[in-house]
């Protein structure tokens, strides 16, 4: 059997945190496969990395919300003689608004991407991750530590990502596979615009750059950390939130989201 060469697959590599993760993995000498829907952006990033002397990444244009996305990625990798050593599940989006007032298909598409595709991709390549002593880096969020009326489905998807990834960390450890969940607070990317916010209202104390988020995620994965929360203030939030009564949290998170909607005039 011909040996397949190991690559790091990064989803959502056409923007924001995913671009920076691609830069960090490439800098550290990993061969890459970049996945997202906007193929032109993936090619532009692949060209830039190649021009900087790195191996040219494979480009796989795929809508991860589609049911056959994982098969498509597996086929594309095999056709190029590659298989995953690291699986970076970064693609994701959020939507602001009361869940029952929003189009149902948009809320369910969020679950398809943030939960279903992430789960499928975390599990589908376990054998090749083990063969290459690699791992999984799943992008969660500080949002996963609490419920938030006004962004209910997004916060719930991220709670799933944290719970699933922490358990998978324990399950795959005996096979030599690292699993890390990266939980950023606010990061200036296209996320806010996609979520329906005209301006980013995140407090600057909590905001961390996408470059730093990617660096910390990479380092945490390589060190076998279970969870990484970039930024001291965000770390503090994740320690304090479990101690606060749920009713208080719901009130505080709900009024923050309501203020955000009011500021947008929505
Ligand atoms: N920014 C923040 O404040 C923040 C905070 C905490 C956690 N996060 C998490 O960080 C991750 C990256 O977000 P970001 O801030 O970098 O946002 P972003 O700039 O909007 O980038 C999102 C990426 O996901 C990809 N994507 C979206 N839908 C997709 C689909 N159906 N199929 C394939 N790819 C898809 C997008 O590519 P295409 O549109 O080209 O497909 C893009 O590359 C997400 O999981 C997000 O939840 C973000």
PDB file of C-alpha atoms and ligand atoms in Angstrom:
ATOM      1  CA  UNK A   1       0.000   0.000   0.000  1.00  0.00           C
ATOM      2  CA  UNK A   2       1.351   3.461  -0.883  1.00  0.00           C
ATOM      3  CA  UNK A   3       1.961   5.595   2.144  1.00  0.00           C
ATOM      4  CA  UNK A   4      -0.176   8.723   2.335  1.00  0.00           C
ATOM      5  CA  UNK A   5       1.577  11.931   3.362  1.00  0.00           C
ATOM      6  CA  UNK A   6       0.386  13.633   6.550  1.00  0.00           C
ATOM      7  CA  UNK A   7      -1.307  17.039   6.316  1.00  0.00           C
ATOM      8  CA  UNK A   8      -3.000  19.472   8.669  1.00  0.00           C
ATOM      9  CA  UNK A   9      -6.581  20.090   7.533  1.00  0.00           C
ATOM     10  CA  UNK A  10      -7.851  23.544   8.529  1.00  0.00           C
ATOM     11  CA  UNK A  11     -11.520  24.408   8.048  1.00  0.00           C
ATOM     12  CA  UNK A  12     -12.611  28.020   7.728  1.00  0.00           C
ATOM     13  CA  UNK A  13      -9.198  28.985   6.338  1.00  0.00           C
ATOM     14  CA  UNK A  14     -10.627  31.717   4.076  1.00  0.00           C
ATOM     15  CA  UNK A  15     -10.967  34.341   6.850  1.00  0.00           C
ATOM     16  CA  UNK A  16     -10.221  35.400  10.411  1.00  0.00           C
ATOM     17  CA  UNK A  17      -8.795  32.913  12.892  1.00  0.00           C
ATOM     18  CA  UNK A  18      -8.520  30.173  10.234  1.00  0.00           C
ATOM     19  CA  UNK A  19      -6.114  32.237   8.104  1.00  0.00           C
ATOM     20  CA  UNK A  20      -3.896  32.821  11.140  1.00  0.00           C
ATOM     21  CA  UNK A  21      -4.005  29.150  12.115  1.00  0.00           C
ATOM     22  CA  UNK A  22      -2.874  28.295   8.579  1.00  0.00           C
ATOM     23  CA  UNK A  23       0.017  30.765   8.866  1.00  0.00           C
ATOM     24  CA  UNK A  24       1.150  29.331  12.213  1.00  0.00           C
ATOM     25  CA  UNK A  25       0.963  25.678  11.122  1.00  0.00           C
ATOM     26  CA  UNK A  26       2.794  26.514   7.851  1.00  0.00           C
ATOM     27  CA  UNK A  27       5.488  28.450   9.736  1.00  0.00           C
ATOM     28  CA  UNK A  28       6.027  25.410  11.959  1.00  0.00           C
ATOM     29  CA  UNK A  29       6.615  23.215   8.907  1.00  0.00           C
ATOM     30  CA  UNK A  30       3.261  21.432   8.546  1.00  0.00           C
ATOM     31  CA  UNK A  31       1.859  20.614   5.104  1.00  0.00           C
ATOM     32  CA  UNK A  32      -1.670  22.019   4.851  1.00  0.00           C
ATOM     33  CA  UNK A  33      -5.065  21.367   3.310  1.00  0.00           C
ATOM     34  CA  UNK A  34      -7.292  24.456   3.424  1.00  0.00           C
ATOM     35  CA  UNK A  35     -11.089  24.092   3.476  1.00  0.00           C
ATOM     36  CA  UNK A  36     -13.887  26.689   3.100  1.00  0.00           C
ATOM     37  CA  UNK A  37     -16.506  27.737   0.531  1.00  0.00           C
ATOM     38  CA  UNK A  38     -14.651  30.771  -0.882  1.00  0.00           C
ATOM     39  CA  UNK A  39     -12.141  28.967  -3.077  1.00  0.00           C
ATOM     40  CA  UNK A  40     -10.551  32.184  -4.436  1.00  0.00           C
ATOM     41  CA  UNK A  41      -9.514  33.206  -0.940  1.00  0.00           C
ATOM     42  CA  UNK A  42      -8.071  29.752  -0.204  1.00  0.00           C
ATOM     43  CA  UNK A  43      -6.002  29.916  -3.410  1.00  0.00           C
ATOM     44  CA  UNK A  44      -4.801  33.431  -2.514  1.00  0.00           C
ATOM     45  CA  UNK A  45      -3.638  32.181   0.910  1.00  0.00           C
ATOM     46  CA  UNK A  46      -2.028  29.077  -0.652  1.00  0.00           C
ATOM     47  CA  UNK A  47      -0.188  31.310  -3.148  1.00  0.00           C
ATOM     48  CA  UNK A  48       1.001  33.637  -0.380  1.00  0.00           C
ATOM     49  CA  UNK A  49       2.324  30.738   1.715  1.00  0.00           C
ATOM     50  CA  UNK A  50       4.038  29.198  -1.324  1.00  0.00           C
ATOM     51  CA  UNK A  51       5.598  32.579  -2.197  1.00  0.00           C
ATOM     52  CA  UNK A  52       6.960  32.710   1.376  1.00  0.00           C
ATOM     53  CA  UNK A  53       8.804  29.436   0.736  1.00  0.00           C
ATOM     54  CA  UNK A  54       6.316  27.041   2.408  1.00  0.00           C
ATOM     55  CA  UNK A  55       4.878  23.938   0.762  1.00  0.00           C
ATOM     56  CA  UNK A  56       1.851  24.951  -1.331  1.00  0.00           C
ATOM     57  CA  UNK A  57      -1.281  23.931   0.624  1.00  0.00           C
ATOM     58  CA  UNK A  58      -3.972  21.774  -0.971  1.00  0.00           C
ATOM     59  CA  UNK A  59      -7.199  23.699  -1.520  1.00  0.00           C
ATOM     60  CA  UNK A  60     -10.534  21.974  -0.949  1.00  0.00           C
ATOM     61  CA  UNK A  61     -13.617  24.077  -1.647  1.00  0.00           C
ATOM     62  CA  UNK A  62     -16.484  22.628   0.380  1.00  0.00           C
ATOM     63  CA  UNK A  63     -19.662  23.691   2.122  1.00  0.00           C
ATOM     64  CA  UNK A  64     -19.325  21.909   5.457  1.00  0.00           C
ATOM     65  CA  UNK A  65     -23.027  22.274   6.141  1.00  0.00           C
ATOM     66  CA  UNK A  66     -23.699  19.864   3.263  1.00  0.00           C
ATOM     67  CA  UNK A  67     -24.262  16.251   4.350  1.00  0.00           C
ATOM     68  CA  UNK A  68     -21.569  14.828   2.009  1.00  0.00           C
ATOM     69  CA  UNK A  69     -18.845  17.355   2.972  1.00  0.00           C
ATOM     70  CA  UNK A  70     -16.667  14.963   4.970  1.00  0.00           C
ATOM     71  CA  UNK A  71     -16.687  12.332   2.220  1.00  0.00           C
ATOM     72  CA  UNK A  72     -15.738  15.061  -0.261  1.00  0.00           C
ATOM     73  CA  UNK A  73     -12.779  16.121   1.883  1.00  0.00           C
ATOM     74  CA  UNK A  74     -11.627  12.517   2.394  1.00  0.00           C
ATOM     75  CA  UNK A  75     -11.829  11.868  -1.376  1.00  0.00           C
ATOM     76  CA  UNK A  76      -9.950  15.081  -2.217  1.00  0.00           C
ATOM     77  CA  UNK A  77      -7.166  14.225   0.236  1.00  0.00           C
ATOM     78  CA  UNK A  78      -6.841  10.634  -1.008  1.00  0.00           C
ATOM     79  CA  UNK A  79      -6.709  11.832  -4.634  1.00  0.00           C
ATOM     80  CA  UNK A  80      -3.696  13.976  -3.646  1.00  0.00           C
ATOM     81  CA  UNK A  81      -2.006  11.124  -1.750  1.00  0.00           C
ATOM     82  CA  UNK A  82      -2.606  12.807   1.619  1.00  0.00           C
ATOM     83  CA  UNK A  83      -4.320  12.021   4.916  1.00  0.00           C
ATOM     84  CA  UNK A  84      -4.841  14.098   8.085  1.00  0.00           C
ATOM     85  CA  UNK A  85      -2.237  14.264  10.853  1.00  0.00           C
ATOM     86  CA  UNK A  86      -3.961  17.244  12.463  1.00  0.00           C
ATOM     87  CA  UNK A  87      -7.637  18.173  12.042  1.00  0.00           C
ATOM     88  CA  UNK A  88      -8.391  21.808  12.851  1.00  0.00           C
ATOM     89  CA  UNK A  89     -12.149  22.405  13.089  1.00  0.00           C
ATOM     90  CA  UNK A  90     -12.315  26.178  13.007  1.00  0.00           C
ATOM     91  CA  UNK A  91     -15.188  26.948  10.569  1.00  0.00           C
ATOM     92  CA  UNK A  92     -18.207  28.270  12.419  1.00  0.00           C
ATOM     93  CA  UNK A  93     -20.630  31.156  12.671  1.00  0.00           C
ATOM     94  CA  UNK A  94     -23.084  32.757  15.072  1.00  0.00           C
ATOM     95  CA  UNK A  95     -26.370  34.620  14.632  1.00  0.00           C
ATOM     96  CA  UNK A  96     -27.746  37.375  16.823  1.00  0.00           C
ATOM     97  CA  UNK A  97     -31.483  37.451  17.534  1.00  0.00           C
ATOM     98  CA  UNK A  98     -34.231  35.664  19.425  1.00  0.00           C
ATOM     99  CA  UNK A  99     -34.214  32.027  18.289  1.00  0.00           C
ATOM    100  CA  UNK A 100     -37.976  31.801  17.687  1.00  0.00           C
ATOM    101  CA  UNK A 101     -37.965  34.988  15.592  1.00  0.00           C
ATOM    102  CA  UNK A 102     -35.178  33.927  13.240  1.00  0.00           C
ATOM    103  CA  UNK A 103     -35.548  31.752  10.108  1.00  0.00           C
ATOM    104  CA  UNK A 104     -35.406  28.175  11.393  1.00  0.00           C
ATOM    105  CA  UNK A 105     -33.163  26.977   8.564  1.00  0.00           C
ATOM    106  CA  UNK A 106     -30.441  29.477   9.539  1.00  0.00           C
ATOM    107  CA  UNK A 107     -30.458  28.289  13.155  1.00  0.00           C
ATOM    108  CA  UNK A 108     -30.266  24.658  12.004  1.00  0.00           C
ATOM    109  CA  UNK A 109     -27.460  25.450   9.527  1.00  0.00           C
ATOM    110  CA  UNK A 110     -25.466  26.730  12.509  1.00  0.00           C
ATOM    111  CA  UNK A 111     -25.892  23.334  14.186  1.00  0.00           C
ATOM    112  CA  UNK A 112     -24.954  21.563  10.923  1.00  0.00           C
ATOM    113  CA  UNK A 113     -21.649  23.451  10.759  1.00  0.00           C
ATOM    114  CA  UNK A 114     -20.682  24.166  14.376  1.00  0.00           C
ATOM    115  CA  UNK A 115     -21.789  20.773  15.726  1.00  0.00           C
ATOM    116  CA  UNK A 116     -22.435  18.094  13.086  1.00  0.00           C
ATOM    117  CA  UNK A 117     -19.544  18.791  10.708  1.00  0.00           C
ATOM    118  CA  UNK A 118     -17.129  19.384  13.601  1.00  0.00           C
ATOM    119  CA  UNK A 119     -18.123  16.067  15.174  1.00  0.00           C
ATOM    120  CA  UNK A 120     -17.879  14.156  11.906  1.00  0.00           C
ATOM    121  CA  UNK A 121     -14.461  15.618  11.055  1.00  0.00           C
ATOM    122  CA  UNK A 122     -13.150  14.985  14.593  1.00  0.00           C
ATOM    123  CA  UNK A 123     -14.018  11.298  14.326  1.00  0.00           C
ATOM    124  CA  UNK A 124     -13.688  10.448  10.628  1.00  0.00           C
ATOM    125  CA  UNK A 125      -9.880  10.492  10.549  1.00  0.00           C
ATOM    126  CA  UNK A 126      -9.093   9.064  14.013  1.00  0.00           C
ATOM    127  CA  UNK A 127      -7.009   6.221  12.527  1.00  0.00           C
ATOM    128  CA  UNK A 128      -4.798   8.474  10.435  1.00  0.00           C
ATOM    129  CA  UNK A 129      -4.443  10.969  13.324  1.00  0.00           C
ATOM    130  CA  UNK A 130      -3.267   8.052  15.495  1.00  0.00           C
ATOM    131  CA  UNK A 131      -0.930   6.719  12.771  1.00  0.00           C
ATOM    132  CA  UNK A 132       0.784  10.105  12.523  1.00  0.00           C
ATOM    133  CA  UNK A 133       0.685  10.863  16.294  1.00  0.00           C
ATOM    134  CA  UNK A 134      -1.301  14.012  15.556  1.00  0.00           C
ATOM    135  CA  UNK A 135      -4.424  15.568  16.952  1.00  0.00           C
ATOM    136  CA  UNK A 136      -7.604  17.609  16.760  1.00  0.00           C
ATOM    137  CA  UNK A 137      -7.917  21.331  17.452  1.00  0.00           C
ATOM    138  CA  UNK A 138     -11.567  22.324  17.831  1.00  0.00           C
ATOM    139  CA  UNK A 139     -12.502  25.998  18.016  1.00  0.00           C
ATOM    140  CA  UNK A 140     -15.058  26.529  20.777  1.00  0.00           C
ATOM    141  CA  UNK A 141     -15.647  29.887  22.474  1.00  0.00           C
ATOM    142  CA  UNK A 142     -15.969  31.528  25.865  1.00  0.00           C
ATOM    143  CA  UNK A 143     -19.636  31.593  24.779  1.00  0.00           C
ATOM    144  CA  UNK A 144     -19.736  27.855  25.438  1.00  0.00           C
ATOM    145  CA  UNK A 145     -19.446  28.457  29.187  1.00  0.00           C
ATOM    146  CA  UNK A 146     -22.875  30.066  29.567  1.00  0.00           C
ATOM    147  CA  UNK A 147     -26.374  30.269  28.049  1.00  0.00           C
ATOM    148  CA  UNK A 148     -27.287  33.544  26.308  1.00  0.00           C
ATOM    149  CA  UNK A 149     -30.857  34.555  25.460  1.00  0.00           C
ATOM    150  CA  UNK A 150     -30.586  36.485  22.189  1.00  0.00           C
ATOM    151  CA  UNK A 151     -27.909  34.169  20.800  1.00  0.00           C
ATOM    152  CA  UNK A 152     -29.245  30.910  22.217  1.00  0.00           C
ATOM    153  CA  UNK A 153     -28.323  28.454  19.467  1.00  0.00           C
ATOM    154  CA  UNK A 154     -24.775  29.763  18.918  1.00  0.00           C
ATOM    155  CA  UNK A 155     -23.901  29.602  22.632  1.00  0.00           C
ATOM    156  CA  UNK A 156     -25.394  26.110  22.843  1.00  0.00           C
ATOM    157  CA  UNK A 157     -23.351  24.885  19.853  1.00  0.00           C
ATOM    158  CA  UNK A 158     -20.181  26.083  21.566  1.00  0.00           C
ATOM    159  CA  UNK A 159     -21.169  24.397  24.861  1.00  0.00           C
ATOM    160  CA  UNK A 160     -21.409  21.202  22.808  1.00  0.00           C
ATOM    161  CA  UNK A 161     -17.967  21.788  21.246  1.00  0.00           C
ATOM    162  CA  UNK A 162     -16.355  22.149  24.672  1.00  0.00           C
ATOM    163  CA  UNK A 163     -18.091  19.124  26.218  1.00  0.00           C
ATOM    164  CA  UNK A 164     -17.449  16.896  23.193  1.00  0.00           C
ATOM    165  CA  UNK A 165     -13.804  17.941  22.807  1.00  0.00           C
ATOM    166  CA  UNK A 166     -12.944  17.491  26.477  1.00  0.00           C
ATOM    167  CA  UNK A 167     -14.403  13.986  26.456  1.00  0.00           C
ATOM    168  CA  UNK A 168     -12.661  13.171  23.166  1.00  0.00           C
ATOM    169  CA  UNK A 169      -9.387  14.397  24.705  1.00  0.00           C
ATOM    170  CA  UNK A 170      -9.726  11.590  27.275  1.00  0.00           C
ATOM    171  CA  UNK A 171     -10.984   8.992  24.766  1.00  0.00           C
ATOM    172  CA  UNK A 172      -8.195   9.472  22.216  1.00  0.00           C
ATOM    173  CA  UNK A 173      -5.311   9.991  24.658  1.00  0.00           C
ATOM    174  CA  UNK A 174      -4.544   6.242  24.915  1.00  0.00           C
ATOM    175  CA  UNK A 175      -4.131   6.207  21.097  1.00  0.00           C
ATOM    176  CA  UNK A 176      -1.574   9.037  21.261  1.00  0.00           C
ATOM    177  CA  UNK A 177      -3.970  11.566  19.677  1.00  0.00           C
ATOM    178  CA  UNK A 178      -4.093  15.052  21.242  1.00  0.00           C
ATOM    179  CA  UNK A 179      -7.437  16.863  21.394  1.00  0.00           C
ATOM    180  CA  UNK A 180      -7.592  20.534  22.380  1.00  0.00           C
ATOM    181  CA  UNK A 181     -10.530  22.914  22.486  1.00  0.00           C
ATOM    182  CA  UNK A 182      -9.578  26.533  21.813  1.00  0.00           C
ATOM    183  CA  UNK A 183     -12.005  28.980  23.459  1.00  0.00           C
ATOM    184  CA  UNK A 184     -11.492  32.603  22.383  1.00  0.00           C
ATOM    185  CA  UNK A 185     -13.463  35.558  23.676  1.00  0.00           C
ATOM    186  CA  UNK A 186     -14.148  38.366  21.166  1.00  0.00           C
ATOM    187  CA  UNK A 187     -11.775  38.385  18.159  1.00  0.00           C
ATOM    188  CA  UNK A 188     -11.888  41.061  15.419  1.00  0.00           C
ATOM    189  CA  UNK A 189     -12.771  39.001  12.313  1.00  0.00           C
ATOM    190  CA  UNK A 190     -15.732  38.764   9.922  1.00  0.00           C
ATOM    191  CA  UNK A 191     -17.627  36.917  12.676  1.00  0.00           C
ATOM    192  CA  UNK A 192     -19.580  39.963  13.952  1.00  0.00           C
ATOM    193  CA  UNK A 193     -20.717  40.963  10.459  1.00  0.00           C
ATOM    194  CA  UNK A 194     -21.806  37.405   9.615  1.00  0.00           C
ATOM    195  CA  UNK A 195     -23.677  37.281  12.961  1.00  0.00           C
ATOM    196  CA  UNK A 196     -25.698  40.327  11.914  1.00  0.00           C
ATOM    197  CA  UNK A 197     -23.903  43.001  13.912  1.00  0.00           C
ATOM    198  CA  UNK A 198     -23.155  46.233  12.079  1.00  0.00           C
ATOM    199  CA  UNK A 199     -20.464  47.176  14.553  1.00  0.00           C
ATOM    200  CA  UNK A 200     -18.357  45.125  16.920  1.00  0.00           C
ATOM    201  CA  UNK A 201     -19.423  46.069  20.455  1.00  0.00           C
ATOM    202  CA  UNK A 202     -16.998  43.779  22.297  1.00  0.00           C
ATOM    203  CA  UNK A 203     -15.153  45.311  25.295  1.00  0.00           C
ATOM    204  CA  UNK A 204     -11.501  45.937  24.403  1.00  0.00           C
ATOM    205  CA  UNK A 205     -10.381  44.308  27.676  1.00  0.00           C
ATOM    206  CA  UNK A 206     -11.668  40.963  26.388  1.00  0.00           C
ATOM    207  CA  UNK A 207     -10.612  41.328  22.742  1.00  0.00           C
ATOM    208  CA  UNK A 208      -7.668  39.231  21.541  1.00  0.00           C
ATOM    209  CA  UNK A 209      -6.161  39.360  18.036  1.00  0.00           C
ATOM    210  CA  UNK A 210      -6.661  36.412  15.656  1.00  0.00           C
ATOM    211  CA  UNK A 211      -2.864  36.045  15.436  1.00  0.00           C
ATOM    212  CA  UNK A 212      -2.569  35.540  19.187  1.00  0.00           C
ATOM    213  CA  UNK A 213      -5.556  33.174  19.303  1.00  0.00           C
ATOM    214  CA  UNK A 214      -3.937  31.031  16.602  1.00  0.00           C
ATOM    215  CA  UNK A 215      -0.526  31.032  18.338  1.00  0.00           C
ATOM    216  CA  UNK A 216      -2.035  29.978  21.667  1.00  0.00           C
ATOM    217  CA  UNK A 217      -4.195  27.322  20.024  1.00  0.00           C
ATOM    218  CA  UNK A 218      -1.213  25.838  18.198  1.00  0.00           C
ATOM    219  CA  UNK A 219       0.972  25.824  21.305  1.00  0.00           C
ATOM    220  CA  UNK A 220      -1.790  24.309  23.427  1.00  0.00           C
ATOM    221  CA  UNK A 221      -2.392  21.520  20.915  1.00  0.00           C
ATOM    222  CA  UNK A 222       1.294  20.672  20.642  1.00  0.00           C
ATOM    223  CA  UNK A 223       1.569  20.564  24.438  1.00  0.00           C
ATOM    224  CA  UNK A 224      -1.443  18.250  24.692  1.00  0.00           C
ATOM    225  CA  UNK A 225      -3.558  20.779  26.614  1.00  0.00           C
ATOM    226  CA  UNK A 226      -7.259  19.922  26.963  1.00  0.00           C
ATOM    227  CA  UNK A 227      -8.503  23.505  26.809  1.00  0.00           C
ATOM    228  CA  UNK A 228      -6.968  26.858  25.856  1.00  0.00           C
ATOM    229  CA  UNK A 229      -8.585  30.225  26.669  1.00  0.00           C
ATOM    230  CA  UNK A 230      -6.584  33.123  25.169  1.00  0.00           C
ATOM    231  CA  UNK A 231      -6.359  36.304  27.286  1.00  0.00           C
ATOM    232  CA  UNK A 232      -6.297  36.747  31.069  1.00  0.00           C
ATOM    233  CA  UNK A 233      -9.727  38.428  31.307  1.00  0.00           C
ATOM    234  CA  UNK A 234     -11.331  35.627  29.275  1.00  0.00           C
ATOM    235  CA  UNK A 235      -9.640  32.994  31.471  1.00  0.00           C
ATOM    236  CA  UNK A 236     -11.073  34.725  34.544  1.00  0.00           C
ATOM    237  CA  UNK A 237     -14.573  34.713  33.027  1.00  0.00           C
ATOM    238  CA  UNK A 238     -14.405  30.959  32.437  1.00  0.00           C
ATOM    239  CA  UNK A 239     -13.391  30.440  36.087  1.00  0.00           C
ATOM    240  CA  UNK A 240     -16.056  32.758  37.538  1.00  0.00           C
ATOM    241  CA  UNK A 241     -19.042  31.783  35.351  1.00  0.00           C
ATOM    242  CA  UNK A 242     -19.492  28.269  36.832  1.00  0.00           C
ATOM    243  CA  UNK A 243     -19.741  29.854  40.316  1.00  0.00           C
ATOM    244  CA  UNK A 244     -22.526  32.304  39.376  1.00  0.00           C
ATOM    245  CA  UNK A 245     -26.188  31.182  39.789  1.00  0.00           C
ATOM    246  CA  UNK A 246     -27.647  30.261  36.391  1.00  0.00           C
ATOM    247  CA  UNK A 247     -30.622  32.656  36.840  1.00  0.00           C
ATOM    248  CA  UNK A 248     -28.234  35.602  37.287  1.00  0.00           C
ATOM    249  CA  UNK A 249     -26.160  34.563  34.278  1.00  0.00           C
ATOM    250  CA  UNK A 250     -29.268  34.324  32.100  1.00  0.00           C
ATOM    251  CA  UNK A 251     -30.332  37.818  33.138  1.00  0.00           C
ATOM    252  CA  UNK A 252     -26.879  39.348  32.574  1.00  0.00           C
ATOM    253  CA  UNK A 253     -26.249  37.583  29.237  1.00  0.00           C
ATOM    254  CA  UNK A 254     -29.803  38.303  28.039  1.00  0.00           C
ATOM    255  CA  UNK A 255     -29.578  42.035  28.756  1.00  0.00           C
ATOM    256  CA  UNK A 256     -26.153  42.276  27.074  1.00  0.00           C
ATOM    257  CA  UNK A 257     -27.606  40.697  23.923  1.00  0.00           C
ATOM    258  CA  UNK A 258     -30.685  42.972  24.137  1.00  0.00           C
ATOM    259  CA  UNK A 259     -28.404  46.043  24.384  1.00  0.00           C
ATOM    260  CA  UNK A 260     -26.477  44.790  21.362  1.00  0.00           C
ATOM    261  CA  UNK A 261     -29.680  44.394  19.352  1.00  0.00           C
ATOM    262  CA  UNK A 262     -30.874  47.831  20.408  1.00  0.00           C
ATOM    263  CA  UNK A 263     -27.520  49.373  19.375  1.00  0.00           C
ATOM    264  CA  UNK A 264     -27.994  47.782  15.944  1.00  0.00           C
ATOM    265  CA  UNK A 265     -31.548  49.007  15.721  1.00  0.00           C
ATOM    266  CA  UNK A 266     -32.816  45.400  15.293  1.00  0.00           C
TER     267      UNK A 266
HETATM  268  N1  LIG B   1     -14.522  36.142  16.169  1.00  0.00           N
HETATM  269  C1  LIG B   1     -14.938  35.880  17.381  1.00  0.00           C
HETATM  270  O1  LIG B   1     -15.267  36.803  18.175  1.00  0.00           O
HETATM  271  C2  LIG B   1     -14.977  34.456  17.889  1.00  0.00           C
HETATM  272  C3  LIG B   1     -15.007  34.227  19.275  1.00  0.00           C
HETATM  273  C4  LIG B   1     -15.035  32.940  19.743  1.00  0.00           C
HETATM  274  C5  LIG B   1     -15.060  31.878  18.861  1.00  0.00           C
HETATM  275  N2  LIG B   1     -15.031  32.110  17.514  1.00  0.00           N
HETATM  276  C6  LIG B   1     -15.066  30.960  16.618  1.00  0.00           C
HETATM  277  O2  LIG B   1     -13.910  31.000  15.797  1.00  0.00           O
HETATM  278  C7  LIG B   1     -14.173  30.285  14.586  1.00  0.00           C
HETATM  279  C8  LIG B   1     -13.682  31.126  13.398  1.00  0.00           C
HETATM  280  O3  LIG B   1     -14.440  32.304  13.352  1.00  0.00           O
HETATM  281  P1  LIG B   1     -13.854  33.699  12.850  1.00  0.00           P
HETATM  282  O4  LIG B   1     -13.990  34.645  13.966  1.00  0.00           O
HETATM  283  O5  LIG B   1     -12.532  33.518  12.220  1.00  0.00           O
HETATM  284  O6  LIG B   1     -14.992  34.066  11.790  1.00  0.00           O
HETATM  285  P2  LIG B   1     -14.929  34.457  10.232  1.00  0.00           P
HETATM  286  O7  LIG B   1     -13.889  35.480   9.998  1.00  0.00           O
HETATM  287  O8  LIG B   1     -16.342  34.764   9.872  1.00  0.00           O
HETATM  288  O9  LIG B   1     -14.480  33.093   9.525  1.00  0.00           O
HETATM  289  C9  LIG B   1     -15.337  31.984   9.506  1.00  0.00           C
HETATM  290  C10 LIG B   1     -14.770  30.917   8.590  1.00  0.00           C
HETATM  291  O10 LIG B   1     -15.687  29.804   8.559  1.00  0.00           O
HETATM  292  C11 LIG B   1     -15.931  29.455   7.205  1.00  0.00           C
HETATM  293  N3  LIG B   1     -17.268  28.907   7.003  1.00  0.00           N
HETATM  294  C12 LIG B   1     -18.454  29.461   7.380  1.00  0.00           C
HETATM  295  N4  LIG B   1     -19.474  28.701   6.945  1.00  0.00           N
HETATM  296  C13 LIG B   1     -18.914  27.634   6.297  1.00  0.00           C
HETATM  297  C14 LIG B   1     -19.460  26.507   5.629  1.00  0.00           C
HETATM  298  N5  LIG B   1     -20.784  26.297   5.540  1.00  0.00           N
HETATM  299  N6  LIG B   1     -18.597  25.617   5.057  1.00  0.00           N
HETATM  300  C15 LIG B   1     -17.261  25.835   5.131  1.00  0.00           C
HETATM  301  N7  LIG B   1     -16.693  26.865   5.762  1.00  0.00           N
HETATM  302  C16 LIG B   1     -17.519  27.766   6.334  1.00  0.00           C
HETATM  303  C17 LIG B   1     -15.773  30.762   6.433  1.00  0.00           C
HETATM  304  O11 LIG B   1     -15.415  30.479   5.085  1.00  0.00           O
HETATM  305  P3  LIG B   1     -16.366  30.637   3.803  1.00  0.00           P
HETATM  306  O12 LIG B   1     -17.363  31.725   4.106  1.00  0.00           O
HETATM  307  O13 LIG B   1     -15.401  30.958   2.711  1.00  0.00           O
HETATM  308  O14 LIG B   1     -16.989  29.292   3.634  1.00  0.00           O
HETATM  309  C18 LIG B   1     -14.601  31.399   7.171  1.00  0.00           C
HETATM  310  O15 LIG B   1     -13.389  30.910   6.639  1.00  0.00           O
HETATM  311  C19 LIG B   1     -15.670  29.989  14.566  1.00  0.00           C
HETATM  312  O16 LIG B   1     -15.878  28.653  14.970  1.00  0.00           O
HETATM  313  C20 LIG B   1     -16.218  30.941  15.626  1.00  0.00           C
HETATM  314  O17 LIG B   1     -17.400  30.449  16.217  1.00  0.00           O
HETATM  315  C21 LIG B   1     -14.993  33.380  17.006  1.00  0.00           C
END
